PDB file of C-alpha atoms in Angstrom:
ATOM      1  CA  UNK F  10      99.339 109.661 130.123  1.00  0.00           C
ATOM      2  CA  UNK F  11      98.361 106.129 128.371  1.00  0.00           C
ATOM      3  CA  UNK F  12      98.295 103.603 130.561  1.00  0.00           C
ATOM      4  CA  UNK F  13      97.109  99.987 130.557  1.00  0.00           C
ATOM      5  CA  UNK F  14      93.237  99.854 131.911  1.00  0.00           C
ATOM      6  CA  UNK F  15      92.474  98.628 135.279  1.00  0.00           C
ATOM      7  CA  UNK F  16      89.339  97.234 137.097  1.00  0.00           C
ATOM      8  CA  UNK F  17      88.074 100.607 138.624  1.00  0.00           C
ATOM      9  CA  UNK F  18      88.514 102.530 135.354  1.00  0.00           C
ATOM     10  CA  UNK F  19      85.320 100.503 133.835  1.00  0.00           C
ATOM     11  CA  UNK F  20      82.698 102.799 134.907  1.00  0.00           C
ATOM     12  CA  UNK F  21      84.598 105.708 133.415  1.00  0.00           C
ATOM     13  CA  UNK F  22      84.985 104.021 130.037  1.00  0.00           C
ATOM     14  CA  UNK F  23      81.422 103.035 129.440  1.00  0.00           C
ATOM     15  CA  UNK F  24      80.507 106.924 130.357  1.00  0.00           C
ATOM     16  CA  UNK F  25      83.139 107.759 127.855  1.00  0.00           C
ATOM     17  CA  UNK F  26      81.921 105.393 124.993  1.00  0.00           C
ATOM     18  CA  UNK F  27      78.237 106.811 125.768  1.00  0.00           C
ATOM     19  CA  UNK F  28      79.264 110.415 125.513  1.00  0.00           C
ATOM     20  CA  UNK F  29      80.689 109.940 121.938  1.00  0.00           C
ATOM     21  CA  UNK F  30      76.875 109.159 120.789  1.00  0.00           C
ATOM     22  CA  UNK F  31      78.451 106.675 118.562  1.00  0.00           C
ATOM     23  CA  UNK F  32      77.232 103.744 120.690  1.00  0.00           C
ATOM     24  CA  UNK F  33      73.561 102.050 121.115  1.00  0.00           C
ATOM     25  CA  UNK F  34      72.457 101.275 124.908  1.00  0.00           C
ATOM     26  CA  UNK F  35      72.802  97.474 123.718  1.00  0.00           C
ATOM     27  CA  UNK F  36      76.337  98.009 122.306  1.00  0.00           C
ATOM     28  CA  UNK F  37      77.133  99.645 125.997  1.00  0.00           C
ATOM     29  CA  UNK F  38      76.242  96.812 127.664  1.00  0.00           C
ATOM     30  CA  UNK F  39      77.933  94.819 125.471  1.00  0.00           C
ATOM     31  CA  UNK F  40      81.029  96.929 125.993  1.00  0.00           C
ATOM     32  CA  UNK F  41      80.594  96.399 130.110  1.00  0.00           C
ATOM     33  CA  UNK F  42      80.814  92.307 129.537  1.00  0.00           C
ATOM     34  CA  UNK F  43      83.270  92.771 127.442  1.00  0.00           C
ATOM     35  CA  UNK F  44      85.236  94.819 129.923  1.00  0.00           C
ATOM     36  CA  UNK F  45      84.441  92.034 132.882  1.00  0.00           C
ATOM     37  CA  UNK F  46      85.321  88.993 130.711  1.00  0.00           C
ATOM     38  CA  UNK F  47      88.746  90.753 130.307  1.00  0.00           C
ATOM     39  CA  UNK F  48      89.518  91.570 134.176  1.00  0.00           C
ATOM     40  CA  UNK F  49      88.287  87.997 134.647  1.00  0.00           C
ATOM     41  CA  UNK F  50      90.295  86.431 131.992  1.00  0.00           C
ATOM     42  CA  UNK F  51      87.726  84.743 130.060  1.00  0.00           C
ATOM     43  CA  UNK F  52      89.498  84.604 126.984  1.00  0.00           C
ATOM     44  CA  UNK F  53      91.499  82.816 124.239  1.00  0.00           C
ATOM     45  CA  UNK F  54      92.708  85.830 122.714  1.00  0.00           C
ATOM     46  CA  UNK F  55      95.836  87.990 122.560  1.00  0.00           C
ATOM     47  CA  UNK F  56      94.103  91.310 123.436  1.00  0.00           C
ATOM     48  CA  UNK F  57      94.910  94.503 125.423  1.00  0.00           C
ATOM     49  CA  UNK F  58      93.180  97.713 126.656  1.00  0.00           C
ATOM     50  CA  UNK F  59      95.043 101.320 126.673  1.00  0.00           C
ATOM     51  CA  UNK F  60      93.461 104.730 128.178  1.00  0.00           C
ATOM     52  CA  UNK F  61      94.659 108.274 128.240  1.00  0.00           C
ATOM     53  CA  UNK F  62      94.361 109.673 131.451  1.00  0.00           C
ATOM     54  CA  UNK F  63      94.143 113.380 132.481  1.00  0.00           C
ATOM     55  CA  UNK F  64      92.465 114.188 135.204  1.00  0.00           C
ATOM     56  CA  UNK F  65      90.133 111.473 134.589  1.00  0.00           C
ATOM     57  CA  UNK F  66      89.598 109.160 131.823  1.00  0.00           C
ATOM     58  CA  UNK F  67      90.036 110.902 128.159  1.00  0.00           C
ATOM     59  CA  UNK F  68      90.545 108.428 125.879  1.00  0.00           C
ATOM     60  CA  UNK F  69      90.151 104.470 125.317  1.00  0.00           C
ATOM     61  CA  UNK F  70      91.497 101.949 122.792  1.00  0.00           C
ATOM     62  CA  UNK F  71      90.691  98.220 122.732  1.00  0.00           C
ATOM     63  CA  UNK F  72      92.893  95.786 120.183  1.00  0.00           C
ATOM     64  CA  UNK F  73      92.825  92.159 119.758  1.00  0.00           C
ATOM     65  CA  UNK F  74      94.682  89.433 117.505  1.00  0.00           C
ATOM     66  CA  UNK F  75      92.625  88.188 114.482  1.00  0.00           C
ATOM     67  CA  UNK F  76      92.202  84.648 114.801  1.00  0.00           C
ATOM     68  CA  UNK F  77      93.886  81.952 112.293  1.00  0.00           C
ATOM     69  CA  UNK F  78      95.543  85.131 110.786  1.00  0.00           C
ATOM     70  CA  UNK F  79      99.604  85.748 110.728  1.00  0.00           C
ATOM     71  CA  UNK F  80      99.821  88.492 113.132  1.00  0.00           C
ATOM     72  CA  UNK F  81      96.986  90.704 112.105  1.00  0.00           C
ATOM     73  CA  UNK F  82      95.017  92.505 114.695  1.00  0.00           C
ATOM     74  CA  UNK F  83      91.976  94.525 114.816  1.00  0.00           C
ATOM     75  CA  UNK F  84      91.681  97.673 116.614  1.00  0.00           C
ATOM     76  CA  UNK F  85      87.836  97.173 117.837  1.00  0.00           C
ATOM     77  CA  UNK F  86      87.498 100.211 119.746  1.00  0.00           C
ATOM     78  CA  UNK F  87      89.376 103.711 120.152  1.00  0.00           C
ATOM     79  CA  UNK F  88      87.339 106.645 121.699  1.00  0.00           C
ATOM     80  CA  UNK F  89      88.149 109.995 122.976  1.00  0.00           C
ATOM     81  CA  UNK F  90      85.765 111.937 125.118  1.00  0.00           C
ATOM     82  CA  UNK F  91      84.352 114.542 122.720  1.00  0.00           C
ATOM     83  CA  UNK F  92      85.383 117.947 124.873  1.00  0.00           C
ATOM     84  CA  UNK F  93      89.067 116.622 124.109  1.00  0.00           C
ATOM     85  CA  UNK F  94      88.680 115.261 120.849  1.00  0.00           C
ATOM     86  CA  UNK F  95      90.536 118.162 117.956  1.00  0.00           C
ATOM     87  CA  UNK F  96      93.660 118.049 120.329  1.00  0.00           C
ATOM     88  CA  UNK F  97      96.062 115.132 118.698  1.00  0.00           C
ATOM     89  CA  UNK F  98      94.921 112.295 121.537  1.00  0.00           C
ATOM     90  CA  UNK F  99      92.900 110.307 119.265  1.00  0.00           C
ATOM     91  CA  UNK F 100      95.988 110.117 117.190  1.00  0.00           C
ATOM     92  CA  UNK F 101      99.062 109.521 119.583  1.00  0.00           C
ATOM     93  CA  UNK F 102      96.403 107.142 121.336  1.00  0.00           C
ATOM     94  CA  UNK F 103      96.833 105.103 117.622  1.00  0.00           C
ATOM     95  CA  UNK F 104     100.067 105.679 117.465  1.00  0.00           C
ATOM     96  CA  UNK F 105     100.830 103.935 120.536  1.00  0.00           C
ATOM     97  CA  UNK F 106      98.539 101.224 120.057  1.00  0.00           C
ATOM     98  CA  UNK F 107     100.805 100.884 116.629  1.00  0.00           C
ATOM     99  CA  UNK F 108     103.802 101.102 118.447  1.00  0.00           C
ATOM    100  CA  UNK F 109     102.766  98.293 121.112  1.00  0.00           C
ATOM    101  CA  UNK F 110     101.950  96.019 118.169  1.00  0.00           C
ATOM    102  CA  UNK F 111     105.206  96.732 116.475  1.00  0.00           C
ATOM    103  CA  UNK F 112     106.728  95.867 119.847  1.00  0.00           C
ATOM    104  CA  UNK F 113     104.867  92.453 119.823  1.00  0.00           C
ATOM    105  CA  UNK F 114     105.733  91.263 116.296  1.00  0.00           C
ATOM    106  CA  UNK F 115     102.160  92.847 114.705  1.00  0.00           C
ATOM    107  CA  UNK F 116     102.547  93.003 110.834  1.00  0.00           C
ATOM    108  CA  UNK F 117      98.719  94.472 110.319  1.00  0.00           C
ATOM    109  CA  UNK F 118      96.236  96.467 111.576  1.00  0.00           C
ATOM    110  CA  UNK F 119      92.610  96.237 110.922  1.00  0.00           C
ATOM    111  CA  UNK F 120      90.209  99.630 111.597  1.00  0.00           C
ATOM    112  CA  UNK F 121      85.890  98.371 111.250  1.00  0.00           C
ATOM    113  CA  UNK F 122      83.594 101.482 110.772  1.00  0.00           C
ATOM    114  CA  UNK F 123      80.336 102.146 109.386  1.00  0.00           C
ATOM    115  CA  UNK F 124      79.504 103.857 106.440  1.00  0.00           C
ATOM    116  CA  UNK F 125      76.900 106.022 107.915  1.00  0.00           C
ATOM    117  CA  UNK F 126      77.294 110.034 107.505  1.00  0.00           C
ATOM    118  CA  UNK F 127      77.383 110.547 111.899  1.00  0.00           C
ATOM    119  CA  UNK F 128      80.677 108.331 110.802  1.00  0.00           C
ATOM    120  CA  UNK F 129      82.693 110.616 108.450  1.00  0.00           C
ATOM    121  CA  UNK F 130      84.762 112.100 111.156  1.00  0.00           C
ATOM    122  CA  UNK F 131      85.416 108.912 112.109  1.00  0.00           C
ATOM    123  CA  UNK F 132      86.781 107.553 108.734  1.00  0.00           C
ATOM    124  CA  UNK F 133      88.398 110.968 108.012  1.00  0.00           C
ATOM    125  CA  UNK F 134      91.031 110.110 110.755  1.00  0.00           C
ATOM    126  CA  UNK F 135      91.703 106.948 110.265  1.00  0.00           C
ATOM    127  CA  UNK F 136      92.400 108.206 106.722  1.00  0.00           C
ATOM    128  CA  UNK F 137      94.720 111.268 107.948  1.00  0.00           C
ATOM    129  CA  UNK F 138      96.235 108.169 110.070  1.00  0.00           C
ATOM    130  CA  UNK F 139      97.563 106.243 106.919  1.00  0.00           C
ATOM    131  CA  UNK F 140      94.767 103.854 107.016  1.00  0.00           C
ATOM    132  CA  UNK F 141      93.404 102.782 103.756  1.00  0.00           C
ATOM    133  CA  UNK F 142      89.821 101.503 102.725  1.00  0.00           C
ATOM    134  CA  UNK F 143      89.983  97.834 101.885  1.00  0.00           C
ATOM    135  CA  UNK F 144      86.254  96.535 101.643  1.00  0.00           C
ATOM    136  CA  UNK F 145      83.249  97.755 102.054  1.00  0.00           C
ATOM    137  CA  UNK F 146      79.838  95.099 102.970  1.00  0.00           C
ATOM    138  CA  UNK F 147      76.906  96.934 101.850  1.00  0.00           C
ATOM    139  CA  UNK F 148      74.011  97.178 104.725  1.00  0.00           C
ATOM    140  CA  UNK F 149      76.278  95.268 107.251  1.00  0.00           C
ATOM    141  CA  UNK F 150      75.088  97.107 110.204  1.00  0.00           C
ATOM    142  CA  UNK F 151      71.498  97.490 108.775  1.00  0.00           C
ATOM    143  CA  UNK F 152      70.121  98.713 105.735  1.00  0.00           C
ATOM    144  CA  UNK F 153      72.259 101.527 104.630  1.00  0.00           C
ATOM    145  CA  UNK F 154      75.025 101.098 107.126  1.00  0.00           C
ATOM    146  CA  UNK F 155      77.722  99.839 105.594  1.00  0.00           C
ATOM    147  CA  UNK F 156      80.922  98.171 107.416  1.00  0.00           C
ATOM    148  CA  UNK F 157      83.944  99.766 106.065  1.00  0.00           C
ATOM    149  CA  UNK F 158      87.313  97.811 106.818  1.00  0.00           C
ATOM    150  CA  UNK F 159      90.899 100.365 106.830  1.00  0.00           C
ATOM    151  CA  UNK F 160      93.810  98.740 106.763  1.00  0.00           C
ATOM    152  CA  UNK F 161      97.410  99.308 107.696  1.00  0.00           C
ATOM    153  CA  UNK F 162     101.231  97.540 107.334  1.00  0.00           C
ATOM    154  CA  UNK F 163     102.502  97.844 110.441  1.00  0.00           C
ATOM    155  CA  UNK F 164     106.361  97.425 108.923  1.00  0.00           C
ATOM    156  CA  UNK F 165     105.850 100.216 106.716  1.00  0.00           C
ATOM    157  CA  UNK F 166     105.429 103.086 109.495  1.00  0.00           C
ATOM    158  CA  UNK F 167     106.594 106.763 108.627  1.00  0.00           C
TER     159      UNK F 167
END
């Protein structure tokens, strides 16, 4: 079931994000203000929060607009716990997000990943997702791990 996120499912989330490995102990904290600014409405931004739930929280996706941009938005987050990941939710968790932005007039969505090998996987399905590469910064992250930026039309959906 996706659902919008509520208060009480933050603590879940942040467990989810850390199982992945993906995420640095800074980056989770970061990920719990970002989660309190949200329920507390500290923000200028058109943004929303989706999670799969069965039997507890399996999946998370985060989106926001792009500022100063014509209805671009950038997915900044989308996570699936890893003992469910190889089942399709990572993907109809997308496809949703996709689908809400259609819904709200989105024309683009922007995927950021790094470059790093631990991130193949990672690029691989936003690839089998019909996302394409559209730059590359060299050493964004640090030295050797670079930001790679996939892109979709969200008018152009098969």
């Amino acid at each position: 079931m996706i659902r919008p996120i509520a208060p009480d499912d933050t603590t879940a989330l942040i467990a989810l994000a850390n199982a992945t490995g993906l995420f640095e102990p800074n980056q989770l904290e970061e990920l719990g203000e970002i989660l309190s600014d949200y329920f507390e409405g500290n923000s200028d931004s058109d943004r929303f929060w989706l999670v799969d739930e069965d039997n507890g929280l399996v999946g998370v996706a985060y989106c926001e607009t792009e500022r100063m941009t014509d209805r671009t938005w950038n997915l900044q987050l989308i996570a699936i716990r890893p003992d469910r990941q190889g089942q399709g939710r990572g993907t109809a968790l997308l496809r949703y997000v996709e689908q809400t932005l259609v819904e709200r007039g989105g024309r683009m969505l922007l995927v950021e990943t790094s470059g790093t090998p631990e991130f193949e996987h990672t690029r691989a399905f936003y690839r089998k997702c019909g996302y394409d590469e559209e730059a590359r910064i060299r050493d964004f992250y640090t030295e050797g791990a670079d930001k790679i930026v996939y892109c979709k039309a969200l008018s152009v959906q098969g």
